Coordinates of C-alpha atoms and ligand atoms in Angstrom, one line a residue:
X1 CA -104.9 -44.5 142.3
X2 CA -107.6 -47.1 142.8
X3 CA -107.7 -48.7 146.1
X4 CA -110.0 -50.6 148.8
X5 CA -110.7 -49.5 152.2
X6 CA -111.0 -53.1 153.3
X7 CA -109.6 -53.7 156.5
X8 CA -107.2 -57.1 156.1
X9 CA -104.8 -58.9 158.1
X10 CA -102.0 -60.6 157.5
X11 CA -102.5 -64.7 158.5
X12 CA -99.7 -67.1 158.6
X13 CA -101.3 -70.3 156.6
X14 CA -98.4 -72.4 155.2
X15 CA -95.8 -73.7 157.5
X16 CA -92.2 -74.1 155.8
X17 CA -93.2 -78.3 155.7
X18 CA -96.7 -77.5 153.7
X19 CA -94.3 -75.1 151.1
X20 CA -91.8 -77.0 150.8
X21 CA -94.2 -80.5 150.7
X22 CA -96.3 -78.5 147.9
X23 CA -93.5 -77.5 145.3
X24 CA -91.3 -80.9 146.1
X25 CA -94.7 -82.8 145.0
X26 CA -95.9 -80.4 141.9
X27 CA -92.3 -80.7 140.5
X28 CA -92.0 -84.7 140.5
X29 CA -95.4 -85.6 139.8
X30 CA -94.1 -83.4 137.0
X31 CA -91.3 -85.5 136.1
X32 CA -93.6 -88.6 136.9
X33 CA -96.4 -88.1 134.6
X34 CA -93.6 -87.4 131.6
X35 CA -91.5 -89.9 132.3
X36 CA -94.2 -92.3 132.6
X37 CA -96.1 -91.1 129.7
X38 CA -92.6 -92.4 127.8
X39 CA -92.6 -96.0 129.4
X40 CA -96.1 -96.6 128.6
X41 CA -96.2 -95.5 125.1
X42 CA -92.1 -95.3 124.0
X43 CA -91.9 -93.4 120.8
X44 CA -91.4 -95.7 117.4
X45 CA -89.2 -92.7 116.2
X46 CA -86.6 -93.0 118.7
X47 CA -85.9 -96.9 118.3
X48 CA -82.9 -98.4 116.7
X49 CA -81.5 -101.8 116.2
X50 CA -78.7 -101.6 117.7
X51 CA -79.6 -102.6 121.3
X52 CA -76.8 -100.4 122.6
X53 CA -78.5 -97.3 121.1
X54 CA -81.8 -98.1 123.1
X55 CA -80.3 -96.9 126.7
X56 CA -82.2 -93.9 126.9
X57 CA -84.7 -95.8 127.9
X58 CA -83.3 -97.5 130.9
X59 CA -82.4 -93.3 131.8
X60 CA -86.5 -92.5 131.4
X61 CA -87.0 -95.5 134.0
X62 CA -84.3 -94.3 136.1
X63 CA -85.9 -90.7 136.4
X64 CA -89.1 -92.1 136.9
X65 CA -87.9 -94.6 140.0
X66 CA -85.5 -91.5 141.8
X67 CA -88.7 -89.4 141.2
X68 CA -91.2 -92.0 142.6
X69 CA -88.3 -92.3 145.6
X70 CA -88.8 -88.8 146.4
X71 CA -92.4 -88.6 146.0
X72 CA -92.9 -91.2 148.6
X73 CA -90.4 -89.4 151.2
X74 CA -92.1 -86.5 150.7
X75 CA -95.6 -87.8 151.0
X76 CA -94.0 -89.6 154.7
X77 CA -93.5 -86.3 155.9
X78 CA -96.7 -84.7 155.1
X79 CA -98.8 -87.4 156.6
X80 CA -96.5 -86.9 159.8
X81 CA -97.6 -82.9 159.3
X82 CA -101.6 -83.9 159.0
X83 CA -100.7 -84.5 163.1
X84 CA -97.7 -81.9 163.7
X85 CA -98.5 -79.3 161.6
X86 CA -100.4 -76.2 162.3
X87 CA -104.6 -75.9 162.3
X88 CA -104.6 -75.5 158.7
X89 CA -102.1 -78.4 157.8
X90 CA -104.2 -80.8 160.0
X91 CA -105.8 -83.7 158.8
X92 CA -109.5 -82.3 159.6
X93 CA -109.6 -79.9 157.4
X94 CA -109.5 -82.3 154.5
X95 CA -111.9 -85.0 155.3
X96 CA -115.7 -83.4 155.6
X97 CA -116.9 -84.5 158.3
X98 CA -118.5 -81.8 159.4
X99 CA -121.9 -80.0 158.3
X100 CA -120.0 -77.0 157.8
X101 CA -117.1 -78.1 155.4
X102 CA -120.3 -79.8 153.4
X103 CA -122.0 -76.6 153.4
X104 CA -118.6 -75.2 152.2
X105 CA -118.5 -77.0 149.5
X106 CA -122.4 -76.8 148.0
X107 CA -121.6 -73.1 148.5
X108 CA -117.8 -73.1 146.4
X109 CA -119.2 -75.8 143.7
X110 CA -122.2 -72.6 143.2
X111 CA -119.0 -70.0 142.6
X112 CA -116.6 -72.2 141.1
X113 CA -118.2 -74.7 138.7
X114 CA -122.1 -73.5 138.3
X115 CA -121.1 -70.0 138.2
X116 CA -124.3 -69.3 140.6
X117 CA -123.3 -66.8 142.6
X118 CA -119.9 -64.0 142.0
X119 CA -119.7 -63.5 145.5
X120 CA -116.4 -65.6 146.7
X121 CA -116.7 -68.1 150.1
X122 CA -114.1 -66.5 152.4
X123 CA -112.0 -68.9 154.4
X124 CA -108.5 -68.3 156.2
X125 CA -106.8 -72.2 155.2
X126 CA -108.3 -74.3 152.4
X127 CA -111.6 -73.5 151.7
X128 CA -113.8 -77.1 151.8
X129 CA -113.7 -77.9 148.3
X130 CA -110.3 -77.7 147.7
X131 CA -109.2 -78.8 150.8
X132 CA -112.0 -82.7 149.8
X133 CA -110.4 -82.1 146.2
X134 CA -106.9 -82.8 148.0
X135 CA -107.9 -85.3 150.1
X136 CA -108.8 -87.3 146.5
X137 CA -105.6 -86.6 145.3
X138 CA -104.0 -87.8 148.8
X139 CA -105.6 -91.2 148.3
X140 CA -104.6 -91.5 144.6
X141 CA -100.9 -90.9 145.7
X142 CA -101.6 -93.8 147.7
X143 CA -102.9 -96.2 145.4
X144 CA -100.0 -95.0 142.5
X145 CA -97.2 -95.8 145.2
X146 CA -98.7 -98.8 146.1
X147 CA -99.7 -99.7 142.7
X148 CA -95.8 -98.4 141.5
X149 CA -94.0 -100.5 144.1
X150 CA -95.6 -103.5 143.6
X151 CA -94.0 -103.5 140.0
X152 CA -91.0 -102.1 140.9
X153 CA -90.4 -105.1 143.6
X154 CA -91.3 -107.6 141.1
X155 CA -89.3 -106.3 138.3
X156 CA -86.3 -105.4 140.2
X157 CA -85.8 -108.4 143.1
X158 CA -85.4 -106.1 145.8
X159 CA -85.1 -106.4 149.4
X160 CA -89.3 -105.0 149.5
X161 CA -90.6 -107.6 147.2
X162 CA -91.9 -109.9 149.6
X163 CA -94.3 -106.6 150.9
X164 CA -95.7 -105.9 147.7
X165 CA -95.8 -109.2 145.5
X166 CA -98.9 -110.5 147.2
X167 CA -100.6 -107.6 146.0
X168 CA -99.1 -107.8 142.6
X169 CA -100.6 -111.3 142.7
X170 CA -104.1 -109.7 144.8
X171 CA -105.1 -107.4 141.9
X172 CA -104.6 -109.7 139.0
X173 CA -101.0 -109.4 138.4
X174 CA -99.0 -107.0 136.1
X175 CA -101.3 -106.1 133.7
X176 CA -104.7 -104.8 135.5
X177 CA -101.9 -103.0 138.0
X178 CA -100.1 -101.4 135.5
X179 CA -103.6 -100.2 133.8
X180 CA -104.3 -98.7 137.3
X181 CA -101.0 -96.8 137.7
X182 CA -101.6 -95.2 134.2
X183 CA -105.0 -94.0 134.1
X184 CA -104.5 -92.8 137.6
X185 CA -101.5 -90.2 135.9
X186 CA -104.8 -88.9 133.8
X187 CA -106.4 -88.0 137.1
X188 CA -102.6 -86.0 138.6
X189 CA -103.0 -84.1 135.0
X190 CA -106.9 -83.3 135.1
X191 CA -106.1 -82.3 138.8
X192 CA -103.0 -79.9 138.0
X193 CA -105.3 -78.0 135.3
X194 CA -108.2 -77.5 137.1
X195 CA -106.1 -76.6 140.7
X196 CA -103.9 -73.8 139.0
X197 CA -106.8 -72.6 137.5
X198 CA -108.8 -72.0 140.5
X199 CA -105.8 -71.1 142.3
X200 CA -105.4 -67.8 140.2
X201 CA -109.3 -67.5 140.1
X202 CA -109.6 -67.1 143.7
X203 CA -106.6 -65.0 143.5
X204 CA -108.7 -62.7 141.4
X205 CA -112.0 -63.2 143.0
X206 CA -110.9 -62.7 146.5
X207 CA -108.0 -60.5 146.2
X208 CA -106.6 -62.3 149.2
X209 CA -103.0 -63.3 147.5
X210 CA -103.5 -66.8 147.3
X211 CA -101.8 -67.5 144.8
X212 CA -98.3 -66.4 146.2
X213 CA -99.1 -67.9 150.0
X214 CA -97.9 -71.0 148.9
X215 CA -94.5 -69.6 148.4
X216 CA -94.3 -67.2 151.4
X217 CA -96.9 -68.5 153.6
X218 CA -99.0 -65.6 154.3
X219 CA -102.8 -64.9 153.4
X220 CA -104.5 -61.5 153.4
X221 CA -108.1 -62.1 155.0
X222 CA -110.7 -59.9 156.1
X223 CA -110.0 -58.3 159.9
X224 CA -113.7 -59.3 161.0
X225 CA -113.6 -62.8 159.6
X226 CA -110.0 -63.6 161.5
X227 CA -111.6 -61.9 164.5
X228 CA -114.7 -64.8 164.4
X229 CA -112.1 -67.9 163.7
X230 CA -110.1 -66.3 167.2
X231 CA -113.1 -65.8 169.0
X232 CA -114.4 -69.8 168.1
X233 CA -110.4 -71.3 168.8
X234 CA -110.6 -69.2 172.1
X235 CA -114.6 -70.6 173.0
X236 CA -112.9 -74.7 171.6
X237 CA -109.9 -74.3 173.9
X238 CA -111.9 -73.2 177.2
X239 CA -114.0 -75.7 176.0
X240 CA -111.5 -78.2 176.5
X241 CA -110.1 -77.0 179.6
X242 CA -113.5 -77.1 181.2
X243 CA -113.3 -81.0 180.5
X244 CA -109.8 -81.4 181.7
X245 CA -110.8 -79.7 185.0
X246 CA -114.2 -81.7 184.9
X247 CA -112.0 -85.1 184.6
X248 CA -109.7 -84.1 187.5
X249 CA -112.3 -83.2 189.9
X250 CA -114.5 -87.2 188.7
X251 CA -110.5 -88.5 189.4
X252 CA -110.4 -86.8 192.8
X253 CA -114.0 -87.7 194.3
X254 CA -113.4 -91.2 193.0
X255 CA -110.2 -91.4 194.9
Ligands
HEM1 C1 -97.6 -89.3 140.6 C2 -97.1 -90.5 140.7 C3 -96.8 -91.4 139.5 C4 -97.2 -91.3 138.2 C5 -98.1 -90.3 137.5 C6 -96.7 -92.5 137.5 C7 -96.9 -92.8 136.1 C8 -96.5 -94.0 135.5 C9 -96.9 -94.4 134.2 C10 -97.9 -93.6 133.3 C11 -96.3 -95.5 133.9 C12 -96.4 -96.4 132.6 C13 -97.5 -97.4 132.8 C14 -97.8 -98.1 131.5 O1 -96.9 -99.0 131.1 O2 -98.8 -97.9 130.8 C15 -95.5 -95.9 135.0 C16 -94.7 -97.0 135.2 C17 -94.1 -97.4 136.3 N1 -94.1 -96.7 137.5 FE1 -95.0 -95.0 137.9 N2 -96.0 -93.3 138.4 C18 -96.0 -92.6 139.6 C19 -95.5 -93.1 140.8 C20 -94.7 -94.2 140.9 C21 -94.2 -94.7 142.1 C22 -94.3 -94.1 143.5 C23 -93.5 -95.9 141.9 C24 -92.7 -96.7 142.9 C25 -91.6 -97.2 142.7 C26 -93.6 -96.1 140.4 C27 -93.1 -97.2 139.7 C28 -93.4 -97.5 138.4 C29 -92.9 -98.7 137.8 C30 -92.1 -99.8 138.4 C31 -93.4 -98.7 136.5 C32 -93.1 -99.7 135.4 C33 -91.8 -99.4 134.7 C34 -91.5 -100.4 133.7 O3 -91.9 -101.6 133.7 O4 -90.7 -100.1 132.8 N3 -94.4 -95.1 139.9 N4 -95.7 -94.9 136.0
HEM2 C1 -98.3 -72.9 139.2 C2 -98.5 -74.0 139.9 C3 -99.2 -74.1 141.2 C4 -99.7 -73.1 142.1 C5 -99.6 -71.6 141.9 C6 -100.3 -73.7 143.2 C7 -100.8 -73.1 144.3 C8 -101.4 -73.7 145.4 C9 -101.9 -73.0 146.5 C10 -102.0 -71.5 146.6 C11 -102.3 -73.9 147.4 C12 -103.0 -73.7 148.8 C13 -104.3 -73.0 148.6 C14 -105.5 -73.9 148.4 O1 -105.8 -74.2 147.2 O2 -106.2 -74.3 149.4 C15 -102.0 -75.2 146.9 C16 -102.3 -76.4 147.5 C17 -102.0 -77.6 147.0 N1 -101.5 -77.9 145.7 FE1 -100.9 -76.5 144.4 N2 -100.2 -75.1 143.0 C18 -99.6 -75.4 141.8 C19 -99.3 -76.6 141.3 C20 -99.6 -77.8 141.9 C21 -99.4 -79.1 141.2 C22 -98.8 -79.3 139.9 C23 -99.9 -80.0 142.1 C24 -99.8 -81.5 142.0 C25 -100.2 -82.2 141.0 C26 -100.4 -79.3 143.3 C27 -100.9 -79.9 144.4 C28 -101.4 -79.3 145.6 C29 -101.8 -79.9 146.8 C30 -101.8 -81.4 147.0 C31 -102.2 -78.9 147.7 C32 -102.6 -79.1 149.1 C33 -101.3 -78.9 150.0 C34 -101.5 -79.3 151.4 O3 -102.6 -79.0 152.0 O4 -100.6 -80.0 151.9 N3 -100.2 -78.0 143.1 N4 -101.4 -75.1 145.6

């Protein structure tokens, strides 16, 4: 039997919300990028002259609008969790703005792309690369809903149009929008490769179960790395109880 003495412990990393936000997203970006792929280039082959016969077509744009419905609820919710949500769901982690998510992620792009070093970064949520990596793909689900619902109000007279027609109108009407919303499903599909990749990579590299955390939540991380992160989360919280109690006793002596 081969096996490591490696003392691990178990970490709770993915709320139910992250999980459930995660596989809700992958599945109709999914069903977005084909779908869409149809309606921008609509194969010759399946054509006919009879206009009757053509319906499949208005089905294609019905998946895609029920899709891009979803996508947007579900992309609601997980902005509410960036402020709800546990440590590792919160918005922080994503946008570096720290010198240690920036040293992070020199230290990942030396593992992961210029295959520099062998020896993993260990981190107990995200580690800073992939957690910058999804704050890009954040913003790009914002410019493709934006971008989507200004063409859907246009095209389809509903009760939103008067929100999104000025920016129809903004960017330089249908055209340069719809270019936008397009290229932009390149950059979900470049993004899906590379992530699943390096999802099973770390999996193998670190040995830390990755891979299935995002189903059952749970991580595997070095004892003496947990032990640090508790040890800094118990020095930030007295930290901020020393200023509360600072505050109270400036309130009292002003009074
Ligand atoms: C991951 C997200 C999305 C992807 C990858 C995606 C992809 C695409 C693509 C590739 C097209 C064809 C563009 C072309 O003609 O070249 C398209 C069309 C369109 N999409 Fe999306 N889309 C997404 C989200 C949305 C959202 C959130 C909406 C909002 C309602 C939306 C509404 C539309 C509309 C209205 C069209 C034009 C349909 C038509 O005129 O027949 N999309 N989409
Ligand atoms: C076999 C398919 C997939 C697996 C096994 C997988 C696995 C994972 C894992 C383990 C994480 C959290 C760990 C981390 O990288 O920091 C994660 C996060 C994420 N994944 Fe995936 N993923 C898959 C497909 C996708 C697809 C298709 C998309 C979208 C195009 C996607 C978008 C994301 C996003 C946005 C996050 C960040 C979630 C958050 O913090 O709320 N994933 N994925």
């Amino acid at each position: 039997m081969i096996s490591r003495k490696a003392p691990l412990r178990e970490v709770y990393v993915w709320q139910l919300p992250v999980r459930i936000f995660h596989w809700v997203n992958a599945f109709v970006i999914t069903v977005l990028c084909i779908t869409g792929y149809i309606i921008g280039d609509p194969p010759a082959i399946m054509h006919s002259t009879a206009p009757e016969a053509n319906y499949w077509f208005g089905w294609v744009r019905l998946a895609h609008f029920i899709a891009a419905f979803i996508f947007v609820v579900n992309f609601a919710v997980r902005i509410y969790w960036f402020f709800a949500g546990n440590s590792f769901a919160k918005w922080y982690n994503y946008i570096p703005l720290k010198k240690k998510q920036w040293r992070g992620i020199f230290e990942t792009i030396k593992v992961d792309v210029l295959l520099l070093s062998p020896k993993p970064v260990y981190d107990i949520g995200h580690n800073s690369l992939a957690a910058f990596t999804y704050f890009g793909l954040f913003i790009i689900m914002a410019i493709q809903t934006f971008t989507g619902f200004a063409m859907f109000c246009v095209s389809t007279n509903n009760i939103f149009e008067p929100f999104f027609t000025w920016l129809l109108f903004e960017m330089g009407g249908f055209f340069p929008v719809r270019n936008i919303h397009h290229i932009l499903m390149w950059a979900f599909i470049l993004f899906a490769i590379a992530h699943i990749y390096l999802v099973f990579y770390h999996d193998y590299i670190e040995r830390n179960g990755i891979a299935s955390s995002i189903i059952g939540g749970w991580k595997f991380i070095n004892a003496t790395i947990v032990e640090e992160a508790e040890k800094e989360e118990l020095e930030q919280e007295k930290i901020k109880l020393d200023e509360k109690r600072l505050e109270t006793i400036e309130k009292k002596i002003k009074v």
